[in-house]
Amino acid sequence: MLVTGNEILQEAHKNGYAVGAFNINNMEIIQAIIAAAEETKSPVILQASQGGIKYAGIEYIAALGKVAAENASVPVALHLDHGTDFEEVIKCIRHGFSSVMVDASKFPLEENIAKTKLIVDIAHSVGVSVEAELGKIGGTEDHIVVTEREATFTDPDEAVRFVEETGVDSLAIAVGTAHGVYKGEPKLDFDRIKTIKEKLNIPLVLHGSSGVPEESIKNAVYLGINKVNIDTDIRAAFAQGVKDFLKENPDNIDPRKILGPARLRMQEIIMDKMHIFGSAGRA
Ligand code: G3H
Ligand code: ZN
């Protein structure tokens, strides 16, 4: 069933677990995520980035996401990931997304607050949940590039002001993770997660979670993370599935035969994540 981001994340916040938010770009990825959620009895968030929407088309991605959610036996939210463009955010709300992220993190605090509050007022008036970002998460996610030098951790006191003034439902915090493939092992600032959670008491979001060691993710969830974003690990599983099949069957031209094993490969890693995040068995 299609539910709001808030319905899923408030439950996770109250009960101390996290829900996976997986990036969607095509039908096979969506099917893999839903199959994993049903198999593990887990609530789940399907999230499309602006780049994903550009690739698939808003009508296609919204329709696929809604059909998937409405036919699922578990709660599913359809979420816009890193909405940096006002019109894009509004378009998603119009197309039935149940949750949006406004990412104005590259702007100074006052401007981030103003841009986020505008979306919160609009989204809340039609029952759509809102995530925002404070601090700057490093790495590359589609068109958003933040170098190591530019990345800045979230300030806990600024976070209190930000949430009070915007009325946002959940907050993405910068605590040492980065988008894309890691060069070394990421070092998370666990004390910062703990401090922010104590001050805010709302669902917190961890971006750039692919490639983060299992123990670090579990600790972050224990300290207050309730939404864990995964994109790169799904891309890697998809690509590996396709490569392995074509290596074995170089003459096969059937898209179903080529993409089927990749879909299964993605489902397996997503199921693992659902166990690690603690969302398995919560639906
Ligand atoms: O918003 C999406 C996520 O933060 C994905 O990050 O590609 O490092 O898993 P990732
Ligand atoms: Zn992200």
PDB file of C-alpha atoms and ligand atoms in Angstrom:
ATOM      1  CA  MET A   1       0.000   0.000   0.000  1.00  0.00           C
ATOM      2  CA  LEU A   2       1.105   3.541  -0.733  1.00  0.00           C
ATOM      3  CA  VAL A   3       1.691   5.543   2.456  1.00  0.00           C
ATOM      4  CA  THR A   4       3.450   8.798   3.316  1.00  0.00           C
ATOM      5  CA  GLY A   5       7.093   8.958   4.265  1.00  0.00           C
ATOM      6  CA  ASN A   6       6.017  10.168   7.687  1.00  0.00           C
ATOM      7  CA  GLU A   7       3.846   7.107   8.394  1.00  0.00           C
ATOM      8  CA  ILE A   8       6.839   4.853   7.751  1.00  0.00           C
ATOM      9  CA  LEU A   9       9.482   6.973   9.464  1.00  0.00           C
ATOM     10  CA  GLN A  10       7.484   7.847  12.602  1.00  0.00           C
ATOM     11  CA  GLU A  11       7.063   4.117  13.281  1.00  0.00           C
ATOM     12  CA  ALA A  12      10.797   3.578  12.768  1.00  0.00           C
ATOM     13  CA  HIS A  13      11.623   6.578  15.011  1.00  0.00           C
ATOM     14  CA  LYS A  14       9.327   5.345  17.810  1.00  0.00           C
ATOM     15  CA  ASN A  15      10.623   1.788  17.658  1.00  0.00           C
ATOM     16  CA  GLY A  16      14.336   2.400  17.012  1.00  0.00           C
ATOM     17  CA  TYR A  17      14.968   0.915  13.594  1.00  0.00           C
ATOM     18  CA  ALA A  18      15.672   2.251  10.090  1.00  0.00           C
ATOM     19  CA  VAL A  19      13.916   1.797   6.767  1.00  0.00           C
ATOM     20  CA  GLY A  20      15.828   1.485   3.516  1.00  0.00           C
ATOM     21  CA  ALA A  21      15.261   4.103   0.823  1.00  0.00           C
ATOM     22  CA  PHE A  22      16.409   2.642  -2.467  1.00  0.00           C
ATOM     23  CA  ASN A  23      16.924   4.602  -5.686  1.00  0.00           C
ATOM     24  CA  ILE A  24      14.718   3.612  -8.608  1.00  0.00           C
ATOM     25  CA  ASN A  25      15.478   4.129 -12.297  1.00  0.00           C
ATOM     26  CA  ASN A  26      13.587   1.365 -14.094  1.00  0.00           C
ATOM     27  CA  MET A  27      11.010  -1.378 -13.664  1.00  0.00           C
ATOM     28  CA  GLU A  28      13.455  -4.129 -12.686  1.00  0.00           C
ATOM     29  CA  ILE A  29      14.900  -2.100  -9.815  1.00  0.00           C
ATOM     30  CA  ILE A  30      11.410  -1.336  -8.511  1.00  0.00           C
ATOM     31  CA  GLN A  31      10.411  -4.989  -8.737  1.00  0.00           C
ATOM     32  CA  ALA A  32      13.583  -6.070  -6.925  1.00  0.00           C
ATOM     33  CA  ILE A  33      12.918  -3.630  -4.071  1.00  0.00           C
ATOM     34  CA  ILE A  34       9.264  -4.643  -3.676  1.00  0.00           C
ATOM     35  CA  ALA A  35      10.083  -8.364  -3.834  1.00  0.00           C
ATOM     36  CA  ALA A  36      12.733  -7.868  -1.126  1.00  0.00           C
ATOM     37  CA  ALA A  37      10.312  -5.894   1.053  1.00  0.00           C
ATOM     38  CA  GLU A  38       7.580  -8.514   0.724  1.00  0.00           C
ATOM     39  CA  GLU A  39       9.963 -11.393   1.362  1.00  0.00           C
ATOM     40  CA  THR A  40      11.360  -9.765   4.530  1.00  0.00           C
ATOM     41  CA  LYS A  41       8.027  -8.183   5.579  1.00  0.00           C
ATOM     42  CA  SER A  42       9.602  -4.771   5.604  1.00  0.00           C
ATOM     43  CA  PRO A  43       8.250  -1.263   5.047  1.00  0.00           C
ATOM     44  CA  VAL A  44      10.224   0.429   2.291  1.00  0.00           C
ATOM     45  CA  ILE A  45      10.815   3.730   0.506  1.00  0.00           C
ATOM     46  CA  LEU A  46      11.143   3.911  -3.284  1.00  0.00           C
ATOM     47  CA  GLN A  47      13.044   7.061  -4.148  1.00  0.00           C
ATOM     48  CA  ALA A  48      13.634   8.701  -7.506  1.00  0.00           C
ATOM     49  CA  SER A  49      16.305  11.334  -7.981  1.00  0.00           C
ATOM     50  CA  GLN A  50      15.873  14.187 -10.458  1.00  0.00           C
ATOM     51  CA  GLY A  51      18.331  12.295 -12.689  1.00  0.00           C
ATOM     52  CA  GLY A  52      16.226   9.122 -12.421  1.00  0.00           C
ATOM     53  CA  ILE A  53      13.114  11.097 -13.306  1.00  0.00           C
ATOM     54  CA  LYS A  54      14.871  12.659 -16.293  1.00  0.00           C
ATOM     55  CA  TYR A  55      15.923   9.200 -17.502  1.00  0.00           C
ATOM     56  CA  ALA A  56      12.570   7.414 -17.104  1.00  0.00           C
ATOM     57  CA  GLY A  57      10.164  10.360 -17.464  1.00  0.00           C
ATOM     58  CA  ILE A  58       8.015  11.596 -14.579  1.00  0.00           C
ATOM     59  CA  GLU A  59       4.833   9.872 -15.857  1.00  0.00           C
ATOM     60  CA  TYR A  60       6.584   6.511 -16.147  1.00  0.00           C
ATOM     61  CA  ILE A  61       8.430   6.624 -12.847  1.00  0.00           C
ATOM     62  CA  ALA A  62       5.367   7.905 -10.927  1.00  0.00           C
ATOM     63  CA  ALA A  63       3.100   5.296 -12.517  1.00  0.00           C
ATOM     64  CA  LEU A  64       5.560   2.448 -11.908  1.00  0.00           C
ATOM     65  CA  GLY A  65       6.115   3.551  -8.321  1.00  0.00           C
ATOM     66  CA  LYS A  66       2.422   3.906  -7.565  1.00  0.00           C
ATOM     67  CA  VAL A  67       1.463   0.558  -9.140  1.00  0.00           C
ATOM     68  CA  ALA A  68       4.273  -1.114  -7.199  1.00  0.00           C
ATOM     69  CA  ALA A  69       3.201   0.498  -3.933  1.00  0.00           C
ATOM     70  CA  GLU A  70      -0.528  -0.051  -4.355  1.00  0.00           C
ATOM     71  CA  ASN A  71      -0.062  -3.734  -5.145  1.00  0.00           C
ATOM     72  CA  ALA A  72       2.440  -4.386  -2.359  1.00  0.00           C
ATOM     73  CA  SER A  73       1.416  -6.123   0.848  1.00  0.00           C
ATOM     74  CA  VAL A  74       3.793  -3.881   2.841  1.00  0.00           C
ATOM     75  CA  PRO A  75       3.791  -0.089   3.388  1.00  0.00           C
ATOM     76  CA  VAL A  76       5.613   1.720   0.571  1.00  0.00           C
ATOM     77  CA  ALA A  77       6.367   5.443   0.234  1.00  0.00           C
ATOM     78  CA  LEU A  78       7.187   7.075  -3.100  1.00  0.00           C
ATOM     79  CA  HIS A  79       9.792   9.745  -2.460  1.00  0.00           C
ATOM     80  CA  LEU A  80      11.718  12.382  -4.423  1.00  0.00           C
ATOM     81  CA  ASP A  81      15.434  12.164  -3.585  1.00  0.00           C
ATOM     82  CA  HIS A  82      17.526  15.390  -3.486  1.00  0.00           C
ATOM     83  CA  GLY A  83      14.970  17.798  -4.921  1.00  0.00           C
ATOM     84  CA  THR A  84      17.105  20.811  -5.744  1.00  0.00           C
ATOM     85  CA  ASP A  85      14.654  22.362  -8.171  1.00  0.00           C
ATOM     86  CA  PHE A  86      11.393  23.934  -6.921  1.00  0.00           C
ATOM     87  CA  GLU A  87       9.381  23.047 -10.035  1.00  0.00           C
ATOM     88  CA  GLU A  88      10.635  19.468  -9.973  1.00  0.00           C
ATOM     89  CA  VAL A  89       9.472  19.084  -6.366  1.00  0.00           C
ATOM     90  CA  ILE A  90       6.019  20.457  -7.167  1.00  0.00           C
ATOM     91  CA  LYS A  91       5.774  18.203 -10.231  1.00  0.00           C
ATOM     92  CA  CYS A  92       6.416  15.160  -8.055  1.00  0.00           C
ATOM     93  CA  ILE A  93       3.728  16.214  -5.583  1.00  0.00           C
ATOM     94  CA  ARG A  94       1.289  16.630  -8.492  1.00  0.00           C
ATOM     95  CA  HIS A  95       2.192  13.176  -9.811  1.00  0.00           C
ATOM     96  CA  GLY A  96       1.330  11.503  -6.529  1.00  0.00           C
ATOM     97  CA  PHE A  97       4.641  11.174  -4.698  1.00  0.00           C
ATOM     98  CA  SER A  98       3.862  10.701  -1.003  1.00  0.00           C
ATOM     99  CA  SER A  99       7.126  12.243   0.177  1.00  0.00           C
ATOM    100  CA  VAL A 100       9.719  14.697  -1.149  1.00  0.00           C
ATOM    101  CA  MET A 101      13.215  15.773  -0.209  1.00  0.00           C
ATOM    102  CA  VAL A 102      14.105  19.399  -0.640  1.00  0.00           C
ATOM    103  CA  ASP A 103      17.868  19.736  -0.882  1.00  0.00           C
ATOM    104  CA  ALA A 104      18.903  23.356  -0.439  1.00  0.00           C
ATOM    105  CA  SER A 105      21.993  22.339   1.519  1.00  0.00           C
ATOM    106  CA  LYS A 106      24.357  24.214  -0.778  1.00  0.00           C
ATOM    107  CA  PHE A 107      22.816  27.547   0.277  1.00  0.00           C
ATOM    108  CA  PRO A 108      23.605  29.517   3.460  1.00  0.00           C
ATOM    109  CA  LEU A 109      21.465  28.580   6.481  1.00  0.00           C
ATOM    110  CA  GLU A 110      18.855  31.359   6.120  1.00  0.00           C
ATOM    111  CA  GLU A 111      18.282  30.510   2.471  1.00  0.00           C
ATOM    112  CA  ASN A 112      18.143  26.777   3.155  1.00  0.00           C
ATOM    113  CA  ILE A 113      15.496  27.489   5.821  1.00  0.00           C
ATOM    114  CA  ALA A 114      13.440  29.721   3.491  1.00  0.00           C
ATOM    115  CA  LYS A 115      13.543  27.284   0.541  1.00  0.00           C
ATOM    116  CA  THR A 116      12.741  24.304   2.747  1.00  0.00           C
ATOM    117  CA  LYS A 117       9.877  26.051   4.561  1.00  0.00           C
ATOM    118  CA  LEU A 118       8.236  27.001   1.282  1.00  0.00           C
ATOM    119  CA  ILE A 119       8.134  23.338   0.215  1.00  0.00           C
ATOM    120  CA  VAL A 120       7.026  22.186   3.689  1.00  0.00           C
ATOM    121  CA  ASP A 121       4.032  24.576   3.612  1.00  0.00           C
ATOM    122  CA  ILE A 122       2.968  23.394   0.154  1.00  0.00           C
ATOM    123  CA  ALA A 123       3.618  19.677   0.710  1.00  0.00           C
ATOM    124  CA  HIS A 124       1.946  19.552   4.115  1.00  0.00           C
ATOM    125  CA  SER A 125      -1.170  21.244   2.739  1.00  0.00           C
ATOM    126  CA  VAL A 126      -1.694  18.166   0.539  1.00  0.00           C
ATOM    127  CA  GLY A 127      -0.475  15.548   3.028  1.00  0.00           C
ATOM    128  CA  VAL A 128       2.982  14.934   1.555  1.00  0.00           C
ATOM    129  CA  SER A 129       5.967  14.425   3.886  1.00  0.00           C
ATOM    130  CA  VAL A 130       9.185  16.409   3.598  1.00  0.00           C
ATOM    131  CA  GLU A 131      12.847  15.570   4.212  1.00  0.00           C
ATOM    132  CA  ALA A 132      15.509  18.285   4.107  1.00  0.00           C
ATOM    133  CA  GLU A 133      19.295  18.382   4.371  1.00  0.00           C
ATOM    134  CA  LEU A 134      21.494  20.428   6.692  1.00  0.00           C
ATOM    135  CA  GLY A 135      25.273  20.328   6.373  1.00  0.00           C
ATOM    136  CA  LYS A 136      26.834  19.162   3.115  1.00  0.00           C
ATOM    137  CA  ILE A 137      27.178  15.463   2.286  1.00  0.00           C
ATOM    138  CA  GLY A 138      30.287  14.789   0.190  1.00  0.00           C
ATOM    139  CA  GLY A 139      30.598  12.806  -3.032  1.00  0.00           C
ATOM    140  CA  THR A 140      28.597  12.652  -6.262  1.00  0.00           C
ATOM    141  CA  GLU A 141      24.889  11.868  -6.616  1.00  0.00           C
ATOM    142  CA  ASP A 142      23.774  12.484 -10.189  1.00  0.00           C
ATOM    143  CA  HIS A 143      24.227  16.235 -10.796  1.00  0.00           C
ATOM    144  CA  ILE A 144      25.095  17.042  -7.173  1.00  0.00           C
ATOM    145  CA  VAL A 145      28.835  17.144  -6.641  1.00  0.00           C
ATOM    146  CA  VAL A 146      30.335  18.053  -3.258  1.00  0.00           C
ATOM    147  CA  THR A 147      34.118  17.801  -2.959  1.00  0.00           C
ATOM    148  CA  GLU A 148      35.845  16.637   0.246  1.00  0.00           C
ATOM    149  CA  ARG A 149      36.819  20.227   0.995  1.00  0.00           C
ATOM    150  CA  GLU A 150      33.262  21.498   0.573  1.00  0.00           C
ATOM    151  CA  ALA A 151      31.661  18.775   2.708  1.00  0.00           C
ATOM    152  CA  THR A 152      30.605  20.053   6.135  1.00  0.00           C
ATOM    153  CA  PHE A 153      29.158  18.144   9.067  1.00  0.00           C
ATOM    154  CA  THR A 154      25.756  19.129  10.459  1.00  0.00           C
ATOM    155  CA  ASP A 155      25.886  21.496  13.411  1.00  0.00           C
ATOM    156  CA  PRO A 156      23.520  20.211  16.156  1.00  0.00           C
ATOM    157  CA  ASP A 157      22.373  23.664  17.319  1.00  0.00           C
ATOM    158  CA  GLU A 158      21.749  24.826  13.756  1.00  0.00           C
ATOM    159  CA  ALA A 159      19.732  21.637  13.275  1.00  0.00           C
ATOM    160  CA  VAL A 160      17.437  22.580  16.172  1.00  0.00           C
ATOM    161  CA  ARG A 161      16.799  26.005  14.670  1.00  0.00           C
ATOM    162  CA  PHE A 162      16.369  24.520  11.187  1.00  0.00           C
ATOM    163  CA  VAL A 163      13.722  22.013  12.270  1.00  0.00           C
ATOM    164  CA  GLU A 164      11.848  24.537  14.435  1.00  0.00           C
ATOM    165  CA  GLU A 165      11.684  27.133  11.690  1.00  0.00           C
ATOM    166  CA  THR A 166      10.909  24.835   8.749  1.00  0.00           C
ATOM    167  CA  GLY A 167       8.619  22.214  10.339  1.00  0.00           C
ATOM    168  CA  VAL A 168      10.326  19.517   8.273  1.00  0.00           C
ATOM    169  CA  ASP A 169       9.391  15.855   8.984  1.00  0.00           C
ATOM    170  CA  SER A 170      12.848  14.269   8.769  1.00  0.00           C
ATOM    171  CA  LEU A 171      16.394  15.542   8.460  1.00  0.00           C
ATOM    172  CA  ALA A 172      19.339  14.296   6.405  1.00  0.00           C
ATOM    173  CA  ILE A 173      22.519  14.926   8.363  1.00  0.00           C
ATOM    174  CA  ALA A 174      26.145  15.040   7.242  1.00  0.00           C
ATOM    175  CA  VAL A 175      28.141  12.838   9.616  1.00  0.00           C
ATOM    176  CA  GLY A 176      30.961  11.420   7.492  1.00  0.00           C
ATOM    177  CA  THR A 177      29.266   9.407   4.753  1.00  0.00           C
ATOM    178  CA  ALA A 178      29.569  10.365   1.073  1.00  0.00           C
ATOM    179  CA  HIS A 179      27.677   9.596  -2.133  1.00  0.00           C
ATOM    180  CA  GLY A 180      29.190   7.074  -4.556  1.00  0.00           C
ATOM    181  CA  VAL A 181      32.062   4.614  -4.174  1.00  0.00           C
ATOM    182  CA  TYR A 182      34.370   5.130  -1.155  1.00  0.00           C
ATOM    183  CA  LYS A 183      38.138   5.307  -1.582  1.00  0.00           C
ATOM    184  CA  GLY A 184      38.940   4.354   2.025  1.00  0.00           C
ATOM    185  CA  GLU A 185      36.697   3.190   4.848  1.00  0.00           C
ATOM    186  CA  PRO A 186      34.193   5.905   5.814  1.00  0.00           C
ATOM    187  CA  LYS A 187      34.524   7.168   9.413  1.00  0.00           C
ATOM    188  CA  LEU A 188      31.203   8.170  10.865  1.00  0.00           C
ATOM    189  CA  ASP A 189      30.869  10.768  13.629  1.00  0.00           C
ATOM    190  CA  PHE A 190      28.679   8.688  15.946  1.00  0.00           C
ATOM    191  CA  ASP A 191      28.753  11.259  18.775  1.00  0.00           C
ATOM    192  CA  ARG A 192      27.282  13.798  16.393  1.00  0.00           C
ATOM    193  CA  ILE A 193      24.406  11.461  15.456  1.00  0.00           C
ATOM    194  CA  LYS A 194      23.695  10.887  19.162  1.00  0.00           C
ATOM    195  CA  THR A 195      23.778  14.603  20.001  1.00  0.00           C
ATOM    196  CA  ILE A 196      21.559  15.589  17.076  1.00  0.00           C
ATOM    197  CA  LYS A 197      19.031  12.862  17.900  1.00  0.00           C
ATOM    198  CA  GLU A 198      18.844  13.943  21.556  1.00  0.00           C
ATOM    199  CA  LYS A 199      18.249  17.550  20.558  1.00  0.00           C
ATOM    200  CA  LEU A 200      15.794  16.936  17.715  1.00  0.00           C
ATOM    201  CA  ASN A 201      13.678  13.895  18.465  1.00  0.00           C
ATOM    202  CA  ILE A 202      12.643  13.427  14.795  1.00  0.00           C
ATOM    203  CA  PRO A 203      13.566  10.756  12.191  1.00  0.00           C
ATOM    204  CA  LEU A 204      17.147  11.233  10.933  1.00  0.00           C
ATOM    205  CA  VAL A 205      18.383  10.221   7.483  1.00  0.00           C
ATOM    206  CA  LEU A 206      21.749   8.774   6.459  1.00  0.00           C
ATOM    207  CA  HIS A 207      22.764   9.408   2.840  1.00  0.00           C
ATOM    208  CA  GLY A 208      25.671   7.825   0.995  1.00  0.00           C
ATOM    209  CA  SER A 209      25.175   4.548   2.822  1.00  0.00           C
ATOM    210  CA  SER A 210      26.455   2.163   0.127  1.00  0.00           C
ATOM    211  CA  GLY A 211      29.824   0.700   1.080  1.00  0.00           C
ATOM    212  CA  VAL A 212      29.502   1.670   4.762  1.00  0.00           C
ATOM    213  CA  PRO A 213      30.490  -1.325   6.960  1.00  0.00           C
ATOM    214  CA  GLU A 214      27.576  -3.234   8.479  1.00  0.00           C
ATOM    215  CA  GLU A 215      28.647  -2.474  12.073  1.00  0.00           C
ATOM    216  CA  SER A 216      28.773   1.266  11.375  1.00  0.00           C
ATOM    217  CA  ILE A 217      25.284   1.209   9.875  1.00  0.00           C
ATOM    218  CA  LYS A 218      23.941  -0.748  12.845  1.00  0.00           C
ATOM    219  CA  ASN A 219      25.528   1.674  15.292  1.00  0.00           C
ATOM    220  CA  ALA A 220      24.156   4.671  13.383  1.00  0.00           C
ATOM    221  CA  VAL A 221      20.670   3.131  13.486  1.00  0.00           C
ATOM    222  CA  TYR A 222      21.049   2.400  17.202  1.00  0.00           C
ATOM    223  CA  LEU A 223      21.933   6.061  17.786  1.00  0.00           C
ATOM    224  CA  GLY A 224      18.963   7.445  15.875  1.00  0.00           C
ATOM    225  CA  ILE A 225      19.116   7.020  12.097  1.00  0.00           C
ATOM    226  CA  ASN A 226      15.690   5.958  10.743  1.00  0.00           C
ATOM    227  CA  LYS A 227      16.136   6.156   6.959  1.00  0.00           C
ATOM    228  CA  VAL A 228      19.143   4.726   5.144  1.00  0.00           C
ATOM    229  CA  ASN A 229      19.663   5.728   1.496  1.00  0.00           C
ATOM    230  CA  ILE A 230      21.165   3.195  -0.895  1.00  0.00           C
ATOM    231  CA  ASP A 231      21.891   3.763  -4.563  1.00  0.00           C
ATOM    232  CA  THR A 232      25.460   2.748  -5.512  1.00  0.00           C
ATOM    233  CA  ASP A 233      25.192  -0.795  -4.081  1.00  0.00           C
ATOM    234  CA  ILE A 234      22.105  -1.422  -6.232  1.00  0.00           C
ATOM    235  CA  ARG A 235      23.841  -0.091  -9.342  1.00  0.00           C
ATOM    236  CA  ALA A 236      26.797  -2.393  -8.661  1.00  0.00           C
ATOM    237  CA  ALA A 237      24.551  -5.447  -8.177  1.00  0.00           C
ATOM    238  CA  PHE A 238      22.630  -4.628 -11.350  1.00  0.00           C
ATOM    239  CA  ALA A 239      25.763  -4.182 -13.440  1.00  0.00           C
ATOM    240  CA  GLN A 240      27.397  -7.323 -12.045  1.00  0.00           C
ATOM    241  CA  GLY A 241      24.258  -9.364 -12.768  1.00  0.00           C
ATOM    242  CA  VAL A 242      24.180  -8.188 -16.382  1.00  0.00           C
ATOM    243  CA  LYS A 243      27.933  -8.666 -16.872  1.00  0.00           C
ATOM    244  CA  ASP A 244      27.946 -12.180 -15.420  1.00  0.00           C
ATOM    245  CA  PHE A 245      25.025 -13.278 -17.570  1.00  0.00           C
ATOM    246  CA  LEU A 246      26.492 -11.870 -20.780  1.00  0.00           C
ATOM    247  CA  LYS A 247      29.872 -13.399 -20.034  1.00  0.00           C
ATOM    248  CA  GLU A 248      28.233 -16.818 -19.823  1.00  0.00           C
ATOM    249  CA  ASN A 249      25.774 -16.153 -22.659  1.00  0.00           C
ATOM    250  CA  PRO A 250      27.416 -13.677 -25.052  1.00  0.00           C
ATOM    251  CA  ASP A 251      24.967 -14.385 -27.865  1.00  0.00           C
ATOM    252  CA  ASN A 252      21.763 -14.016 -25.882  1.00  0.00           C
ATOM    253  CA  ILE A 253      19.738 -10.979 -26.995  1.00  0.00           C
ATOM    254  CA  ASP A 254      16.591 -11.421 -24.871  1.00  0.00           C
ATOM    255  CA  PRO A 255      16.235  -8.426 -22.468  1.00  0.00           C
ATOM    256  CA  ARG A 256      14.254 -10.637 -20.077  1.00  0.00           C
ATOM    257  CA  LYS A 257      17.053 -13.174 -19.885  1.00  0.00           C
ATOM    258  CA  ILE A 258      19.681 -10.446 -19.498  1.00  0.00           C
ATOM    259  CA  LEU A 259      17.869  -8.381 -16.867  1.00  0.00           C
ATOM    260  CA  GLY A 260      16.203 -11.213 -14.914  1.00  0.00           C
ATOM    261  CA  PRO A 261      19.388 -12.361 -13.098  1.00  0.00           C
ATOM    262  CA  ALA A 262      20.319  -8.727 -12.370  1.00  0.00           C
ATOM    263  CA  ARG A 263      16.906  -8.214 -10.781  1.00  0.00           C
ATOM    264  CA  LEU A 264      17.481 -11.219  -8.543  1.00  0.00           C
ATOM    265  CA  ARG A 265      20.978 -10.029  -7.616  1.00  0.00           C
ATOM    266  CA  MET A 266      19.542  -6.652  -6.555  1.00  0.00           C
ATOM    267  CA  GLN A 267      16.763  -8.309  -4.550  1.00  0.00           C
ATOM    268  CA  GLU A 268      19.321 -10.360  -2.592  1.00  0.00           C
ATOM    269  CA  ILE A 269      21.450  -7.391  -1.537  1.00  0.00           C
ATOM    270  CA  ILE A 270      18.353  -5.339  -0.687  1.00  0.00           C
ATOM    271  CA  MET A 271      17.051  -8.144   1.551  1.00  0.00           C
ATOM    272  CA  ASP A 272      20.390  -8.196   3.376  1.00  0.00           C
ATOM    273  CA  LYS A 273      20.141  -4.455   3.944  1.00  0.00           C
ATOM    274  CA  MET A 274      16.611  -4.762   5.324  1.00  0.00           C
ATOM    275  CA  HIS A 275      17.892  -7.184   7.975  1.00  0.00           C
ATOM    276  CA  ILE A 276      20.816  -4.905   8.819  1.00  0.00           C
ATOM    277  CA  PHE A 277      18.618  -1.789   9.095  1.00  0.00           C
ATOM    278  CA  GLY A 278      16.139  -3.612  11.345  1.00  0.00           C
ATOM    279  CA  SER A 279      13.092  -3.032   9.131  1.00  0.00           C
ATOM    280  CA  ALA A 280      12.609  -6.756   8.403  1.00  0.00           C
ATOM    281  CA  GLY A 281       9.510  -8.099  10.137  1.00  0.00           C
ATOM    282  CA  ARG A 282       8.149  -4.588  10.871  1.00  0.00           C
ATOM    283  CA  ALA A 283       5.472  -4.534   8.162  1.00  0.00           C
TER     284      ALA A 283
HETATM  285  O1  G3H B   1      20.326   9.925  -1.959  1.00  0.00           O
HETATM  286  C1  G3H B   1      20.819   8.820  -2.237  1.00  0.00           C
HETATM  287  C2  G3H B   1      21.812   8.182  -1.395  1.00  0.00           C
HETATM  288  O2  G3H B   1      22.377   9.075  -0.519  1.00  0.00           O
HETATM  289  C3  G3H B   1      22.653   7.179  -2.081  1.00  0.00           C
HETATM  290  O3  G3H B   1      24.007   7.128  -1.731  1.00  0.00           O
HETATM  291  O4  G3H B   1      24.869   5.957  -3.749  1.00  0.00           O
HETATM  292  O5  G3H B   1      26.248   6.198  -1.722  1.00  0.00           O
HETATM  293  O6  G3H B   1      24.286   4.677  -1.729  1.00  0.00           O
HETATM  294  P1  G3H B   1      24.911   5.920  -2.267  1.00  0.00           P
HETATM  295 ZN    ZN B   2      21.816  11.262  -1.012  1.00  0.00          ZN
END
